[in-house]
Tab-separated table of C-alpha atoms in Angstrom:
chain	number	residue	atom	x	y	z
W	201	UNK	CA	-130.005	16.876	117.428
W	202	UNK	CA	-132.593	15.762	119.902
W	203	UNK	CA	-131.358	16.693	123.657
W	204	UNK	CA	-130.365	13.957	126.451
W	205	UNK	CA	-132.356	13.173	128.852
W	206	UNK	CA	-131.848	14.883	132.681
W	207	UNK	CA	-130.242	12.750	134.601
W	208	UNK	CA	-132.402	11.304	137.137
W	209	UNK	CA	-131.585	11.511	140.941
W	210	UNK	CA	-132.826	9.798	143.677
W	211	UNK	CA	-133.350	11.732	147.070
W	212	UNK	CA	-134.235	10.122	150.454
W	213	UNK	CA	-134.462	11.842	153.658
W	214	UNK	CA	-133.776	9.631	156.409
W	215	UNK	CA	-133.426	9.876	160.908
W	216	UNK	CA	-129.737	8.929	160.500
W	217	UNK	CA	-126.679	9.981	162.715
W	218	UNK	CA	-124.136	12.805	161.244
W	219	UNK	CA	-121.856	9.793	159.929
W	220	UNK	CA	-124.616	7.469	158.103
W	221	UNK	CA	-125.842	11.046	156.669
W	222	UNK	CA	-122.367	11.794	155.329
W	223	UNK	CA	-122.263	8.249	153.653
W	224	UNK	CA	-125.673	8.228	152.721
W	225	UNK	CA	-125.176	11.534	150.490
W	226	UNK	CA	-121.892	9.991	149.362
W	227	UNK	CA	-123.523	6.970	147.497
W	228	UNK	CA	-126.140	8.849	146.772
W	229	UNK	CA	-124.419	11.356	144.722
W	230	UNK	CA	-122.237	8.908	142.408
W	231	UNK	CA	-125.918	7.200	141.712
W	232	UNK	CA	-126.810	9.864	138.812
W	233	UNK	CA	-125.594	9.838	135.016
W	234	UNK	CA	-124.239	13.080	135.268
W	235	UNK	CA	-121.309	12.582	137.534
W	236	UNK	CA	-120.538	13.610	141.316
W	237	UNK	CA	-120.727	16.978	143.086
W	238	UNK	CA	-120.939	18.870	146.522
W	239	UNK	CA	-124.253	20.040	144.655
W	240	UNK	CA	-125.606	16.948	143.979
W	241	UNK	CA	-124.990	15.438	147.590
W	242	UNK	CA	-126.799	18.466	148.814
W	243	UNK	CA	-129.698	17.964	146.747
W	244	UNK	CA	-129.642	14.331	147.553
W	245	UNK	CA	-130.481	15.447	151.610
W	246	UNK	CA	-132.741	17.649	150.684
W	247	UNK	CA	-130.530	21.037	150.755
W	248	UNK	CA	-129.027	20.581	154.133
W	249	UNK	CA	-125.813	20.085	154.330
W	250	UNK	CA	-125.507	18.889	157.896
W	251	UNK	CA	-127.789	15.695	158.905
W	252	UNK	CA	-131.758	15.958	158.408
W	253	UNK	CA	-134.788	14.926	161.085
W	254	UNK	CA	-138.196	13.247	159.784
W	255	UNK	CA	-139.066	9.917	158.361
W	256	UNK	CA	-137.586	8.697	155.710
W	257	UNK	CA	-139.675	9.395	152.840
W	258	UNK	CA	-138.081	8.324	149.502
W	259	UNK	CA	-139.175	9.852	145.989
W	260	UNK	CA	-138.013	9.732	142.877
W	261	UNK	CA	-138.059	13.308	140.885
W	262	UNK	CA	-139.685	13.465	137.523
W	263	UNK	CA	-137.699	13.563	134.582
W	264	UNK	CA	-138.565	15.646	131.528
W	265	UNK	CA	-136.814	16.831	128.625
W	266	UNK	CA	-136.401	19.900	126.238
W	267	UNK	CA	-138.414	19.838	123.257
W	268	UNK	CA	-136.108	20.217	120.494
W	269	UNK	CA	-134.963	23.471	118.958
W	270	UNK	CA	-136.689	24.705	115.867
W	271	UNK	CA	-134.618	24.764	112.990
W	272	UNK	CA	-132.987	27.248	111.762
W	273	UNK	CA	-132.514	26.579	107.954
W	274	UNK	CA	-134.733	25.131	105.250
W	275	UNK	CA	-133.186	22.040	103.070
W	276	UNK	CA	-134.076	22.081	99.366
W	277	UNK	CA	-137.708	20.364	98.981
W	278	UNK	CA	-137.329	19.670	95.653
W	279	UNK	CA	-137.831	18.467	92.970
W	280	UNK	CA	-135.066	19.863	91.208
W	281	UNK	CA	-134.954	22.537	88.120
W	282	UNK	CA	-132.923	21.541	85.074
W	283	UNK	CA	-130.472	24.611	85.965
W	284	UNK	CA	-128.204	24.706	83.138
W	285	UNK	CA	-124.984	27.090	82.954
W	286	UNK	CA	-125.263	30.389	81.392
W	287	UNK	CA	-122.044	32.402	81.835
W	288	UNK	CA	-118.765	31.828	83.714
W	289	UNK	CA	-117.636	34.859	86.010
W	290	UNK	CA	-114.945	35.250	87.433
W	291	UNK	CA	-116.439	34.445	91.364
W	292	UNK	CA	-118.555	31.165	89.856
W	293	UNK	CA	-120.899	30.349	87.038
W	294	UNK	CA	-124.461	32.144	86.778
W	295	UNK	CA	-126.575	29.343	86.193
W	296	UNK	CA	-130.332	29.678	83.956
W	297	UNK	CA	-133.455	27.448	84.165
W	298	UNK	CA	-137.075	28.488	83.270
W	299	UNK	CA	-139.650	28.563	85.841
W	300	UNK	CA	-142.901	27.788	85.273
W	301	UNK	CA	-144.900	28.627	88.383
W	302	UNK	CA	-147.572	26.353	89.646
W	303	UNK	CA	-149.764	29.638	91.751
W	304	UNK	CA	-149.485	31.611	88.435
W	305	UNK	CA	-149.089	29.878	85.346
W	306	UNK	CA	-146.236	32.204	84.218
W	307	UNK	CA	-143.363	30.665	82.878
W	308	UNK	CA	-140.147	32.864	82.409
W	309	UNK	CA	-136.121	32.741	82.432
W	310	UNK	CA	-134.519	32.557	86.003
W	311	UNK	CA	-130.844	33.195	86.355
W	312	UNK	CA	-128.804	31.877	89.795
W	313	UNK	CA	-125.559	32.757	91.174
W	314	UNK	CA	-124.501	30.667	94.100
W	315	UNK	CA	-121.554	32.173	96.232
W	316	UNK	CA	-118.154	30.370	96.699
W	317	UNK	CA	-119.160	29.330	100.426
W	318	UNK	CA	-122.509	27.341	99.182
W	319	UNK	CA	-120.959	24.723	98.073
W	320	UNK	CA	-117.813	24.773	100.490
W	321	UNK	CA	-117.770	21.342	102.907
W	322	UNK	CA	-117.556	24.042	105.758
W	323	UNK	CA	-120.996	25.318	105.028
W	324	UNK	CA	-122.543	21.941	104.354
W	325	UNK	CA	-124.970	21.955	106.408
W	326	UNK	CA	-125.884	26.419	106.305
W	327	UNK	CA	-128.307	28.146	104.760
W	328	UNK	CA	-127.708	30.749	102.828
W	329	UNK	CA	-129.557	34.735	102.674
W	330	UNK	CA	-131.177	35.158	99.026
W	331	UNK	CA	-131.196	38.439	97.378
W	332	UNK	CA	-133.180	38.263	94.684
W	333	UNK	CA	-132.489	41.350	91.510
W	334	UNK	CA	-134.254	43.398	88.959
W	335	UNK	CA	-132.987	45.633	86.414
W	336	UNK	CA	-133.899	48.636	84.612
W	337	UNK	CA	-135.666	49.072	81.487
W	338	UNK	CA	-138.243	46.183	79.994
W	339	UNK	CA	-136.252	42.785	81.211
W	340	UNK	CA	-137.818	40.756	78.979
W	341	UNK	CA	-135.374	37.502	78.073
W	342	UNK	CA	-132.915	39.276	79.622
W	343	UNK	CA	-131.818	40.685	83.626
W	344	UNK	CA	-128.878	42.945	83.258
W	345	UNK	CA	-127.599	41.691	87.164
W	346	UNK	CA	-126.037	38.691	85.266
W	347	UNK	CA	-123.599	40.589	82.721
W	348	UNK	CA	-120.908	42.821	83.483
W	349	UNK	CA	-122.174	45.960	83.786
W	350	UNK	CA	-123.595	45.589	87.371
W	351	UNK	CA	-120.585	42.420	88.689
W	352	UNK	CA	-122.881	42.194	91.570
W	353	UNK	CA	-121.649	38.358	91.480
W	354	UNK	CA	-117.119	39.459	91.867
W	355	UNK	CA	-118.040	42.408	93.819
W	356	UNK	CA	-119.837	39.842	96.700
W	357	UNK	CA	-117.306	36.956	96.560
W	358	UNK	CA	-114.624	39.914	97.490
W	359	UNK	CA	-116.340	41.624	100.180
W	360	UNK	CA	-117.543	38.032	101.685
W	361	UNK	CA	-114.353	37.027	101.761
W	362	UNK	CA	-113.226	40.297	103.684
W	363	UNK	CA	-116.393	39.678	106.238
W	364	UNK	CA	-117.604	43.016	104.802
W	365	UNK	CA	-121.070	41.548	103.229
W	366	UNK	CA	-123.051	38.086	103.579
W	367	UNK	CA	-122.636	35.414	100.946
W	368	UNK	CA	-126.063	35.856	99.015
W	369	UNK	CA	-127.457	33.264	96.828
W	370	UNK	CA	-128.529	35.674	94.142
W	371	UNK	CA	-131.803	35.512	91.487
W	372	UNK	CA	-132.253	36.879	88.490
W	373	UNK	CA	-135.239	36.519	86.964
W	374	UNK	CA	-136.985	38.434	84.159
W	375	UNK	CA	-139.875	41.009	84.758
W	376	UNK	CA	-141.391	41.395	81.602
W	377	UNK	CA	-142.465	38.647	78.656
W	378	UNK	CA	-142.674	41.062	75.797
W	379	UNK	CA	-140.359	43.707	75.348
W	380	UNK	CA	-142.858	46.566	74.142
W	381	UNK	CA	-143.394	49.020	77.049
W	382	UNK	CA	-147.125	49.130	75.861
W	383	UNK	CA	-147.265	45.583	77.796
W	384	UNK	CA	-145.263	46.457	80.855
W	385	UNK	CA	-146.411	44.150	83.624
W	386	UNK	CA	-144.702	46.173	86.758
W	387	UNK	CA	-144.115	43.158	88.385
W	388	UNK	CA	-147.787	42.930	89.043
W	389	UNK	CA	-151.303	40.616	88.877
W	390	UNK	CA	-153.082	43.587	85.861
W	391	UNK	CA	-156.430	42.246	85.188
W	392	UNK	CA	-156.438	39.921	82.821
W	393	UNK	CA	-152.880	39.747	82.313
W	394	UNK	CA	-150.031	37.084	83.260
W	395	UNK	CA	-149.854	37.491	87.024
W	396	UNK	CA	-146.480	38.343	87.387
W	397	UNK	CA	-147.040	39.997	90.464
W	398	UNK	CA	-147.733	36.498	92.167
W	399	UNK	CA	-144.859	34.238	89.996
W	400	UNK	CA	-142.120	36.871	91.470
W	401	UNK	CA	-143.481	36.934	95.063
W	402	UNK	CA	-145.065	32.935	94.950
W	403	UNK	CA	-143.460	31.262	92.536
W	404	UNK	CA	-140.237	32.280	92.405
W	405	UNK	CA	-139.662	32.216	96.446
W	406	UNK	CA	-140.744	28.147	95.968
W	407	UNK	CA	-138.532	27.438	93.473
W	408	UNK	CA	-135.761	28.793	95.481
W	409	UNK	CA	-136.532	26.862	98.550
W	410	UNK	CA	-137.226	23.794	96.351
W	411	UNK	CA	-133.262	23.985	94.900
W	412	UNK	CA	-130.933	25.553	97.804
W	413	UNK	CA	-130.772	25.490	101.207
W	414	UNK	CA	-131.630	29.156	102.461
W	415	UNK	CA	-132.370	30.592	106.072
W	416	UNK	CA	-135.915	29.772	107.274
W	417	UNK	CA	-138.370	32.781	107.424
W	418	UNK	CA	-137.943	36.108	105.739
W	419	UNK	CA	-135.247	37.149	107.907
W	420	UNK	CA	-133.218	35.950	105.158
W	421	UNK	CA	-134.732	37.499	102.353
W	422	UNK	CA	-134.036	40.688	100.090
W	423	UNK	CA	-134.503	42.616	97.303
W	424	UNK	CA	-133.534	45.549	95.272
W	425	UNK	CA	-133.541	46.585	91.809
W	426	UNK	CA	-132.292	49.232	90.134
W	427	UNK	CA	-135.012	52.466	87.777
W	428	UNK	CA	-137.804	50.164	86.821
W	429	UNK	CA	-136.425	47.539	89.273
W	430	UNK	CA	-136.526	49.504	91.721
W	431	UNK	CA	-140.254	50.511	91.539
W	432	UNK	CA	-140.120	46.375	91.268
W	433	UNK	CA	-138.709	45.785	94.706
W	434	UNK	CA	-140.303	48.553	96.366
W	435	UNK	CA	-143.593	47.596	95.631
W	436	UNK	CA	-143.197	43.600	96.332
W	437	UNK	CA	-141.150	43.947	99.483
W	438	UNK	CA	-144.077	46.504	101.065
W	439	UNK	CA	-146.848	43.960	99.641
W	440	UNK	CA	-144.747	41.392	100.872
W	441	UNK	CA	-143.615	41.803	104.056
W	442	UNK	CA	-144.075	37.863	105.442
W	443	UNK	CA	-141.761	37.157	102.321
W	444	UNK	CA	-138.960	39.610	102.605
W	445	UNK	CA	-137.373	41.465	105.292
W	446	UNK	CA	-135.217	44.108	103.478
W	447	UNK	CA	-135.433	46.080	100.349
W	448	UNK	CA	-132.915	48.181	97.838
W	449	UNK	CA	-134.612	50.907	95.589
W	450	UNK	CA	-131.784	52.168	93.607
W	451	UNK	CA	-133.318	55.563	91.632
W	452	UNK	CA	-136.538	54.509	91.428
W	453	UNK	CA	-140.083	55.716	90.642
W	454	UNK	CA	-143.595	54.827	92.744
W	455	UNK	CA	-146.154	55.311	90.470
W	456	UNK	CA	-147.243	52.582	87.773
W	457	UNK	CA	-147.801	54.189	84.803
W	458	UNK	CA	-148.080	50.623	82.084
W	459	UNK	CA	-150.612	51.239	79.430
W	460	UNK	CA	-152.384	47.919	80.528
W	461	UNK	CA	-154.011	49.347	83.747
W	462	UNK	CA	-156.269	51.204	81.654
W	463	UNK	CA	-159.791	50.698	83.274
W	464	UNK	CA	-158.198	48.838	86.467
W	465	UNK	CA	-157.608	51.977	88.556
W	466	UNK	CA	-158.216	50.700	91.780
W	467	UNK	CA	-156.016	47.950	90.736
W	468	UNK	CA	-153.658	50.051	89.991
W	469	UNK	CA	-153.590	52.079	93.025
W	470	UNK	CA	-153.531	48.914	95.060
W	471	UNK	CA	-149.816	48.326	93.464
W	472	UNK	CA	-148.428	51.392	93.443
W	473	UNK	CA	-145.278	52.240	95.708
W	474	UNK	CA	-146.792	55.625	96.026
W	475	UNK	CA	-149.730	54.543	98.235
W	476	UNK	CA	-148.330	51.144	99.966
W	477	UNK	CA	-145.488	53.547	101.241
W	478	UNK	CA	-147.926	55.375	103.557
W	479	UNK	CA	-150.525	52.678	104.790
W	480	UNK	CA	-148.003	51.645	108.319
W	481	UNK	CA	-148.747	47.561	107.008
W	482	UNK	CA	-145.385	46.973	106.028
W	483	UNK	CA	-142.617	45.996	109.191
W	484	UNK	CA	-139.571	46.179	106.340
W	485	UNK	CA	-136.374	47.916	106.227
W	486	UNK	CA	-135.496	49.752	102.891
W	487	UNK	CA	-132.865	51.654	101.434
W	488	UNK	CA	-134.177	54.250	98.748
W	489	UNK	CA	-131.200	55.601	96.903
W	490	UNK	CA	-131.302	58.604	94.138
W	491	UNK	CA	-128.686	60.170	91.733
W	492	UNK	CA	-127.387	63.779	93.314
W	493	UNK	CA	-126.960	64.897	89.659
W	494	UNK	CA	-130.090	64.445	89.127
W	495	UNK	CA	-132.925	67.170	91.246
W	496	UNK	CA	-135.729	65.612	89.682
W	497	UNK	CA	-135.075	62.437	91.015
W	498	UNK	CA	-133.188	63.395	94.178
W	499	UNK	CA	-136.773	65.369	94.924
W	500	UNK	CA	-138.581	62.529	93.843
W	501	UNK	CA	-137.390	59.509	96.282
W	502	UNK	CA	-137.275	62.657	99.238
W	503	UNK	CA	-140.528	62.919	98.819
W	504	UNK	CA	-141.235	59.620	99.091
W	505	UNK	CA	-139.621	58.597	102.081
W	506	UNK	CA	-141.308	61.132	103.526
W	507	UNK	CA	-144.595	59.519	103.385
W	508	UNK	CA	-143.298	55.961	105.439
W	509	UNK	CA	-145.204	55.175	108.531
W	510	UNK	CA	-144.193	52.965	110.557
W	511	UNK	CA	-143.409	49.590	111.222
W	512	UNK	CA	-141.650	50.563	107.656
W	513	UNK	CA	-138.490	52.011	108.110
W	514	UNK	CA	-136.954	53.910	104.646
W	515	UNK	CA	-133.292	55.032	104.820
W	516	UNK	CA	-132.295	57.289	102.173
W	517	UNK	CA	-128.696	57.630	100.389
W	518	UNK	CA	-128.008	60.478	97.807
W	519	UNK	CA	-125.016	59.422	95.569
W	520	UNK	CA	-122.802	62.138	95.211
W	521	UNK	CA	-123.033	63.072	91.589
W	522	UNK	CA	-124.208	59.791	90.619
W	523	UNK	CA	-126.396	60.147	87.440
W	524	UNK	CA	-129.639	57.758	86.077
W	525	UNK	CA	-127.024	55.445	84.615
W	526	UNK	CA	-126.138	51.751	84.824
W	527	UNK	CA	-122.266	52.837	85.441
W	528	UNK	CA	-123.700	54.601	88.614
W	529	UNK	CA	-125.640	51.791	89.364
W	530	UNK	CA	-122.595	50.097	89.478
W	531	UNK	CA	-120.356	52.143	91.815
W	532	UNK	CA	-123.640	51.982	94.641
W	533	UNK	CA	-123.015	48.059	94.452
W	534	UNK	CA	-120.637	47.798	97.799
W	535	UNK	CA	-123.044	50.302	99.854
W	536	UNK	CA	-125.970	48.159	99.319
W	537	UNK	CA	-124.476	44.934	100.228
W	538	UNK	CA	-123.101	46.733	102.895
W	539	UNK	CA	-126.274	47.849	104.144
W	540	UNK	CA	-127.959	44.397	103.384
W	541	UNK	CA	-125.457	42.375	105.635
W	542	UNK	CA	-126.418	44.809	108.341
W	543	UNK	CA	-130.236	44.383	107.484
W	544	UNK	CA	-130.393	40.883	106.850
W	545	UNK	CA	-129.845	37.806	108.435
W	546	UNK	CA	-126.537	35.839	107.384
W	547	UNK	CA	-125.560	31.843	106.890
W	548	UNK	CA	-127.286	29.904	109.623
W	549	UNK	CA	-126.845	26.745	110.671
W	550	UNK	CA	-128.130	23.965	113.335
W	551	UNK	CA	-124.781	23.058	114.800
């Protein structure tokens, strides 16, 4: 909404007796669009309240207006994906399209979950935060986020509902496009492999903004994965940082280890959690979770929030007795939306 203009006033100083002054800054005050006041008939004698001396010199004050404020939420650009249902749960449908991105040429599934409030009349006109999720293991055709062993989808609706966690828009998409380990991506641009490193941080980010309205900037923006997925949204959040604001790395590991970085060392080094953790490029907030069943991994994610440097800031949570295990996984779900909400920016609006 573009502001209103100031209401002009017109002020004139003039030799007058006490009486003409007093009806002078009478008429005077009722002249301006924004109503009457002992303010105003000050102003209009020049801020004297009594009568003024000097020749009466007439001016009238410049008006100007407020440039209008910068939006705060994004409307879908378009043009529209052919999003097609997938699965009905019990807080909404997940919704399924393929994306084929136009910065990297890789074309792969994309699940969506929209929360109750997106399309609510009362949110009409908000944007909404968008966490996007990996999973564990290959995630090739398929993103375990969307079935019921992690209910990501319920376990929002509830806590939104209870004001304990922001009402995410939530994508799923998949990380790999073969499911042999030997051709691992990592959620990276390998030499002379499909750049999946740019279609999850590029292309995927566009088709978001294209279909639903979401917060403007990164202030908005998360994501966290959980083993592999984790290394996943470790690594794109701290390459990332203009993108995404927050980060979840639930049991994770920092080093890429796929079979296709053979002769691309510095490459590989370039996209490896391990090093990006401890180059202070990175103004992101992350929560690094591990198992506290597991010592190996416990030691493993210690050590490597050890190594942040600032403007990165890395939290760490040890599950009590959680294990490397998707019903683990499952139990951290509250604590991380919990800890998003806090980290992230919620629905905004203009109004």
């Amino acid at each position: 909404m573009q502001p209103q203009p100031r209401p002009r006033a017109t002020r004139t100083r003039a030799l007058l007796g006490a009486a003409a002054t007093l009806a002078l800054a009478a008429a005077l005050a009722g002249c301006g669009s924004g109503g009457s006041s002992a303010g105003d008939a000050k102003a209009a004698l020049g801020g004297h309240a009594g009568g003024a001396s000097g020749s009466a010199t007439p001016s009238a004050a410049q008006s100007s207006t407020q440039p209008p404020k910068p939006s705060r939420i994004l409307m879908p650009t378009g043009p529209a994906a052919d999003l097609r249902k997938a699965r009905d749960t019990a807080a909404g449908p997940i919704l399924m399209t393929t994306v084929t991105g136009a910065k990297s040429g890789v074309s792969g599934k994309v699940w969506v979950w929209l929360p109750p409030q997106y399309n609510d009349p009362k949110y009409a006109k908000h944007g909404f935060p968008v966490l996007t999720l990996y999973a564990g293991g290959q995630s090739a055709g398929y993103n375990t986020w969307t079935d019921n062993q992690l209910p990501i989808e319920e376990i929002n609706a509830q806590m939104a509902a209870e004001g304990k966690a922001h009402p995410f828009i939530m994508i799923m998409p998949v990380q790999n496009l073969d499911s042999s380990e030997a051709k691992a991506l990592e959620c990276s641009d390998i030499p002379g492999q499909p750049k999946m490193g740019t279609w999850m941080s590029q292309d995927i980010p566009d088709f978001v903004r294209a279909n639903f309205r979401t917060v403007k900037g990164r202030d908005g923006w998360a994501v966290m994965g959980a083993s592999t997925g984790a290394f996943c949204s470790a690594k794109l959040a701290l390459q990332h940082p203009d993108v995404f604001k927050a980060a979840v790395p639930i049991d994770g590991y920092w080093n890429p280890d796929s079979p296709l970085w053979k002769g691309h060392d510095q490459e590989r080094l370039a996209n490896s959690p391990d090093v990006l953790v401890g180059e202070g490029k990175a103004d992101v907030r992350m929560l690094a979770t591990a198992g506290g069943a597991n010592a190996y991994e416990t030691k493993l994610v210690k050590n490597w929030v050890a190594k942040a440097k600032a403007p990165l800031t890395v939290e760490y949570y040890e599950q009590p007795g959680g294990k490397h295990l998707t019903a683990d996984f499952k139990k951290m779900i509250p604590t991380t939306l919990e800890w998003l909400t806090k980290n992230t920016a919620g629905p905004e609006s203009d109004g």
